[in-house]
Coordinates of C-alpha atoms and ligand atoms in Angstrom, one line a residue:
M1 CA -3.9 3.8 -13.1
T2 CA -7.8 2.5 -13.5
Y3 CA -8.8 1.3 -17.2
R4 CA -10.9 5.1 -17.1
T5 CA -7.0 7.3 -18.4
L6 CA -8.8 10.3 -19.5
R7 CA -12.6 10.3 -17.0
G8 CA -10.4 9.0 -14.3
A9 CA -11.1 12.8 -12.3
L10 CA -14.6 13.2 -13.2
L11 CA -15.3 9.6 -12.6
C12 CA -13.3 9.9 -8.7
A13 CA -15.8 12.4 -8.2
A14 CA -19.1 10.5 -8.6
L15 CA -17.2 7.4 -6.2
S16 CA -16.1 10.0 -3.3
A17 CA -20.1 10.7 -3.7
L18 CA -20.5 7.6 -2.5
P19 CA -20.9 5.6 0.7
S20 CA -18.8 3.3 0.8
I21 CA -21.2 -0.1 0.3
W22 CA -17.8 -1.9 2.1
A23 CA -18.4 0.7 5.5
A24 CA -22.2 0.7 5.2
A25 CA -22.8 -2.9 5.3
G26 CA -21.3 -2.1 8.8
E27 CA -18.4 -4.0 8.6
A28 CA -15.7 -1.5 9.6
D29 CA -14.9 1.6 11.0
V30 CA -14.6 4.6 9.2
L31 CA -12.9 7.6 10.8
E32 CA -13.5 11.1 8.5
T33 CA -9.7 13.1 8.1
D34 CA -10.5 16.7 6.7
T35 CA -8.4 14.8 3.0
H36 CA -9.4 11.6 3.8
R37 CA -11.0 8.2 4.2
F38 CA -10.5 5.5 6.6
T39 CA -11.5 2.3 6.5
E40 CA -10.9 -0.6 8.4
V41 CA -10.9 -3.1 6.5
R42 CA -8.6 -5.7 9.2
N43 CA -7.5 -4.9 12.7
D44 CA -5.8 -1.6 12.4
I45 CA -4.9 -2.1 8.3
W46 CA -6.9 0.7 6.8
L47 CA -7.4 1.3 3.3
A48 CA -7.0 5.6 3.3
Q49 CA -9.1 6.9 -0.4
G50 CA -8.6 10.8 -1.1
T51 CA -11.7 12.6 -0.2
A52 CA -11.4 15.7 -2.8
P53 CA -13.2 15.0 -6.4
V54 CA -9.9 14.2 -8.5
F55 CA -8.3 11.4 -9.5
N56 CA -6.5 8.8 -6.6
S57 CA -5.4 5.9 -6.0
N58 CA -5.5 3.3 -2.8
S59 CA -3.1 2.9 -0.2
L60 CA -2.8 0.9 3.2
V61 CA -2.2 2.4 6.0
I62 CA -0.8 -0.5 8.4
V63 CA -0.9 0.2 12.1
N64 CA 1.6 -2.3 13.5
D65 CA 2.5 -2.3 17.4
D66 CA 5.1 0.1 17.7
D67 CA 5.3 1.9 14.1
V68 CA 3.7 2.6 10.6
V69 CA 3.8 0.6 7.6
V70 CA 2.1 2.3 4.0
V71 CA 1.1 0.7 0.5
D72 CA 1.4 3.5 -2.2
S73 CA 1.9 6.7 -1.9
H74 CA -0.6 8.7 -4.5
V75 CA -1.0 11.2 -7.5
T76 CA 1.3 14.4 -6.4
P77 CA 4.0 14.2 -4.0
S78 CA 0.7 17.3 -2.4
K79 CA -1.7 14.5 -2.1
A80 CA 1.0 12.1 -0.2
R81 CA 2.1 15.2 1.5
D82 CA -2.2 15.4 3.0
L83 CA -2.3 11.5 3.2
I84 CA 0.9 11.4 5.6
A85 CA -0.5 14.5 7.7
A86 CA -4.2 11.6 7.6
I87 CA -2.2 9.4 9.1
K88 CA -1.7 11.6 12.1
V89 CA -5.0 11.4 12.8
L90 CA -5.4 8.4 12.7
T91 CA -2.6 7.4 15.2
P92 CA 0.5 8.6 16.5
K93 CA 3.3 6.4 14.9
P94 CA 5.8 6.7 13.3
I95 CA 6.0 5.6 9.6
T96 CA 8.5 3.6 9.0
A97 CA 8.6 2.3 6.0
L98 CA 6.8 2.6 1.8
I99 CA 5.8 -0.3 -0.6
N100 CA 5.6 0.8 -4.0
S101 CA 2.9 -1.9 -5.1
H102 CA 3.9 -1.0 -8.9
H103 CA 5.6 2.7 -10.8
H104 CA 2.8 4.1 -12.6
W105 CA 2.4 7.9 -11.8
D106 CA -1.2 7.9 -9.6
H107 CA 0.3 5.1 -6.8
A108 CA 4.5 6.1 -7.0
H109 CA 4.3 9.9 -7.4
G110 CA 3.8 11.2 -3.4
N111 CA 7.0 8.9 -3.1
Q112 CA 9.3 12.1 -3.3
E113 CA 7.7 13.1 0.8
F114 CA 8.2 9.3 2.3
D115 CA 12.0 10.8 2.6
G116 CA 14.7 9.4 4.9
I117 CA 12.4 5.8 4.9
P118 CA 13.1 2.2 2.9
I119 CA 10.7 2.3 -0.4
I120 CA 10.5 -1.4 -1.3
G121 CA 9.1 -2.4 -4.7
H122 CA 9.5 -4.6 -7.1
E123 CA 13.3 -5.0 -9.6
F124 CA 10.8 -3.6 -12.1
T125 CA 9.0 -0.9 -10.1
Y126 CA 13.2 0.4 -9.5
T127 CA 13.9 0.4 -13.2
R128 CA 10.8 2.4 -14.2
L129 CA 10.7 5.0 -11.4
A130 CA 14.6 5.4 -12.3
T131 CA 14.7 5.9 -16.0
A132 CA 13.1 8.3 -17.3
P133 CA 9.7 8.3 -15.3
L134 CA 8.0 11.9 -16.3
D135 CA 8.5 10.1 -20.5
E136 CA 6.3 6.8 -19.4
P137 CA 3.2 7.0 -21.9
T138 CA 1.4 6.0 -19.2
Y139 CA 1.8 9.1 -16.9
V140 CA 1.8 11.7 -20.5
N141 CA -1.7 10.5 -21.6
G142 CA -2.8 10.5 -17.5
L143 CA -1.1 14.5 -18.6
K144 CA -3.8 14.4 -21.7
G145 CA -6.0 13.6 -19.3
N146 CA -5.5 16.3 -16.9
D147 CA -6.0 18.9 -19.8
D148 CA -8.7 17.0 -21.9
I149 CA -10.2 17.5 -18.4
L150 CA -9.6 20.7 -18.0
R151 CA -11.1 21.9 -21.2
R152 CA -14.2 19.7 -21.3
V153 CA -15.2 21.6 -17.0
K154 CA -14.1 24.9 -19.2
E155 CA -16.2 24.6 -21.8
G156 CA -19.2 23.1 -19.4
I157 CA -18.5 26.8 -18.2
A158 CA -18.9 28.7 -21.3
S159 CA -21.9 26.4 -22.6
T160 CA -24.2 26.6 -19.8
T161 CA -26.8 28.0 -18.9
D162 CA -28.4 27.3 -15.7
P163 CA -26.2 29.6 -12.9
K164 CA -26.1 27.3 -10.1
R165 CA -24.0 24.8 -13.0
K166 CA -21.5 27.2 -13.4
Q167 CA -20.8 28.4 -10.3
E168 CA -20.0 24.4 -9.4
L169 CA -18.9 23.9 -12.5
E170 CA -16.2 27.4 -11.8
T171 CA -14.9 25.6 -7.5
Y172 CA -14.1 22.2 -9.6
L173 CA -11.9 24.4 -12.2
E174 CA -10.3 26.1 -9.2
L175 CA -9.6 23.0 -7.3
F176 CA -8.5 20.7 -10.9
T177 CA -6.8 24.1 -11.6
A178 CA -4.6 23.8 -8.3
H179 CA -4.2 19.7 -9.0
V180 CA -3.1 19.2 -12.3
G181 CA -0.2 23.5 -11.0
D182 CA 1.0 20.1 -8.1
F183 CA 2.1 18.0 -11.0
D184 CA 4.6 20.5 -11.6
E185 CA 6.9 19.3 -8.0
I186 CA 7.6 15.7 -9.4
D187 CA 9.9 14.7 -8.5
P188 CA 9.6 10.4 -8.4
V189 CA 12.1 8.8 -6.6
P190 CA 12.0 4.7 -7.4
P191 CA 12.4 1.9 -4.1
T192 CA 15.5 2.5 -1.5
I193 CA 14.9 -1.8 -1.4
T194 CA 14.4 -4.0 -4.2
L195 CA 12.6 -7.7 -5.1
S196 CA 12.4 -10.6 -7.3
E197 CA 10.3 -12.3 -5.9
R198 CA 8.9 -12.3 -2.4
M199 CA 9.9 -10.5 1.6
T200 CA 8.3 -10.2 4.2
L201 CA 7.9 -7.9 7.1
Y202 CA 7.8 -8.8 10.4
R203 CA 6.5 -5.9 12.3
G204 CA 5.6 -7.2 15.9
M205 CA 2.7 -9.0 15.8
R206 CA 2.2 -8.8 12.7
E207 CA 4.0 -10.1 9.1
I208 CA 3.6 -8.8 6.2
Q209 CA 4.5 -10.8 2.7
I210 CA 5.1 -8.7 -0.6
I211 CA 4.9 -11.3 -3.1
F212 CA 6.3 -11.2 -7.2
L213 CA 3.6 -12.8 -8.7
G214 CA 4.1 -13.1 -12.2
R215 CA 3.2 -10.3 -14.9
A216 CA 0.2 -8.4 -15.3
H217 CA -0.6 -4.4 -14.6
T218 CA 3.0 -3.9 -15.1
G219 CA 6.1 -6.1 -15.1
G220 CA 6.3 -5.8 -11.4
D221 CA 3.4 -5.2 -9.3
V222 CA 3.5 -7.1 -6.3
V223 CA 0.8 -7.6 -4.0
V224 CA 0.8 -7.8 0.2
Y225 CA -0.6 -9.9 1.7
F226 CA -1.2 -10.5 5.6
P227 CA -1.9 -14.2 5.8
E228 CA -3.0 -14.0 9.1
D229 CA -6.1 -11.6 8.6
R230 CA -6.4 -13.2 5.2
L231 CA -6.1 -9.4 3.5
V232 CA -4.8 -9.1 0.1
F233 CA -3.3 -5.4 -0.9
T234 CA -3.7 -6.8 -4.9
G235 CA -2.6 -3.2 -6.6
D236 CA -4.0 -2.9 -9.8
V237 CA -3.4 -6.3 -10.2
A238 CA -7.2 -6.8 -9.8
F239 CA -9.7 -5.5 -9.0
A240 CA -13.4 -6.2 -9.3
G241 CA -13.6 -6.0 -13.1
P242 CA -10.7 -5.2 -15.8
S243 CA -7.9 -2.7 -14.5
Y244 CA -6.2 -1.0 -17.5
L245 CA -4.7 -2.1 -19.8
G246 CA -1.7 -0.2 -21.1
D247 CA 1.4 -1.5 -20.1
G248 CA -0.6 -5.2 -19.5
F249 CA 0.7 -8.6 -20.1
V250 CA -2.9 -10.0 -20.3
D251 CA -1.3 -13.5 -22.5
E252 CA -0.1 -13.6 -18.5
W253 CA -2.5 -11.7 -15.7
P254 CA -4.4 -14.8 -15.7
Q255 CA -1.8 -17.2 -15.1
T256 CA -1.1 -14.9 -12.7
L257 CA -4.6 -13.7 -10.8
D258 CA -4.1 -17.8 -10.4
N259 CA -1.3 -17.2 -8.2
L260 CA -3.1 -14.2 -6.3
K261 CA -5.8 -17.3 -6.0
A262 CA -3.7 -19.4 -4.7
L263 CA -2.9 -17.5 -2.0
D264 CA -5.0 -18.3 1.5
F265 CA -7.6 -15.2 1.7
D266 CA -10.9 -13.5 1.9
V267 CA -11.4 -10.2 1.2
F268 CA -8.7 -8.6 -1.5
V269 CA -8.2 -4.3 -1.7
P270 CA -7.6 -3.1 -5.0
G271 CA -5.3 0.1 -6.2
H272 CA -9.1 1.5 -6.9
G273 CA -12.4 1.3 -5.5
F274 CA -13.5 -0.8 -2.5
P275 CA -12.4 -4.2 -0.5
V276 CA -14.1 -6.9 -2.7
T277 CA -15.0 -10.3 -0.7
D278 CA -17.0 -12.1 -3.9
L279 CA -13.4 -13.7 -5.4
R280 CA -15.3 -14.7 -8.2
R281 CA -14.9 -11.6 -9.2
I282 CA -11.2 -12.7 -9.9
D283 CA -12.2 -15.5 -12.5
L284 CA -14.6 -13.4 -14.4
V285 CA -11.4 -10.9 -14.6
Q286 CA -9.9 -14.1 -16.3
E287 CA -11.9 -14.8 -18.5
F288 CA -12.9 -11.9 -19.8
Y289 CA -8.6 -11.3 -20.0
R290 CA -8.0 -15.3 -21.7
D291 CA -10.9 -13.9 -24.7
L292 CA -9.7 -10.1 -25.5
W293 CA -6.4 -12.0 -25.6
A294 CA -7.3 -15.5 -28.3
K295 CA -9.7 -12.7 -30.2
A296 CA -7.0 -10.1 -30.5
A297 CA -4.4 -13.5 -31.9
A298 CA -6.7 -14.7 -33.5
M299 CA -7.0 -11.2 -35.7
H300 CA -4.0 -10.3 -35.5
A301 CA -3.1 -13.5 -36.6
R302 CA -4.8 -13.1 -40.6
G303 CA -3.1 -9.6 -40.6
I304 CA -6.2 -7.4 -39.2
D305 CA -5.0 -3.6 -38.3
A306 CA -5.2 -2.3 -34.6
Q307 CA -7.8 -0.5 -35.4
T308 CA -10.1 -2.1 -36.5
A309 CA -9.8 -4.9 -34.6
A310 CA -10.9 -2.5 -31.7
R311 CA -13.6 -1.8 -33.3
T312 CA -14.6 -6.1 -34.5
I313 CA -13.6 -7.4 -31.7
D314 CA -17.0 -8.4 -29.9
L315 CA -17.0 -9.2 -25.8
T316 CA -20.6 -8.7 -24.6
N317 CA -20.3 -12.5 -24.0
H318 CA -19.2 -11.0 -20.7
T319 CA -22.1 -9.8 -19.6
E320 CA -20.9 -9.3 -15.7
I321 CA -17.8 -7.3 -17.2
P322 CA -18.5 -4.2 -17.7
V323 CA -17.3 -3.8 -21.2
S324 CA -18.1 -1.4 -22.3
E325 CA -15.7 1.3 -20.0
V326 CA -12.8 -1.3 -21.0
G327 CA -14.3 -3.4 -24.3
A328 CA -11.7 -4.2 -26.6
S329 CA -10.4 -0.4 -26.1
Q330 CA -8.0 1.0 -28.9
L331 CA -4.7 1.4 -25.7
S332 CA -5.8 -2.4 -25.1
I333 CA -5.8 -3.5 -28.6
D334 CA -2.3 -1.7 -29.5
R335 CA -1.2 -2.8 -26.2
I336 CA -1.8 -6.8 -27.4
Y337 CA -0.5 -6.6 -30.8
H338 CA 3.0 -5.1 -29.3
R339 CA 3.4 -8.3 -26.9
L340 CA 2.3 -10.3 -30.2
D341 CA 5.3 -8.6 -32.6
H342 CA 7.7 -8.3 -29.3
P343 CA 7.1 -11.3 -27.2
D344 CA 10.0 -11.4 -24.7
Ligands
ZN1 ZN1 -1.5 1.0 -12.2

């Protein structure tokens, strides 16, 4: 999930309203369906983004000579069904495998709709999706985020005097209430095939490498690498800025990003947002994580509590990072303190 947990849906709404800079630059083909925007990143490898203004994650749709491989299954079974239907508009070829980039709910809770085909993920992803996944804090926080959005939309309806705005909010409330209802049918399904280091799929002329580069956003992130196309899908390991750190290994993450940079690619597709060609962004995020870890660890060593640390750590030296969006959030500092107290 992104670092903007609580603002997810509203942010997503804002993003959905924007044309893709990537597509607008004339570098890509775009196909719109009722539910999705497909953007061809390279050679029949498509970024699939839901267009409903609710929080969701990217999927990658890899159209091969004879079949389709999908990376990440969206936020709910309902959204996964939309994705599968939309892929049928893109191609008549059958989906033969699903890859999970990691276990987070917004990427993997559509898994149950991919019944009957292999689901591939890291061993850690298996464990997290097989062991009380609906109790895990990141999912519970996601549900709280939904409640928070519902409450704020209702407050907005009650307080606005503008009839047009009221109507817009009521329409959104209806849509978002239905989305929240979709969570009731979630019955998490773990991967059926696991890997610990790497696996390669050969599909027609295509080589699809699934690689664990080290711990980062979770303990079991895999990236999906296309050496011929010099493209990598990074899930939530790499964005143009910092990611959600609540399950992260901030101390190990910069090294994992070094391992990513050792691959030969010139574009990466993150688990949220648009493809990134400015690879310097990875360096900036590495510097940010190193600095955040060092500053938090220094406060921890001095016995300063996590609340004070979150309030006082200054990261404004990272002028190209949207620190105001993530900064030293309480959640990030709590996670770093937990890592310091429980190194493993
Ligand atoms: Zn995630």
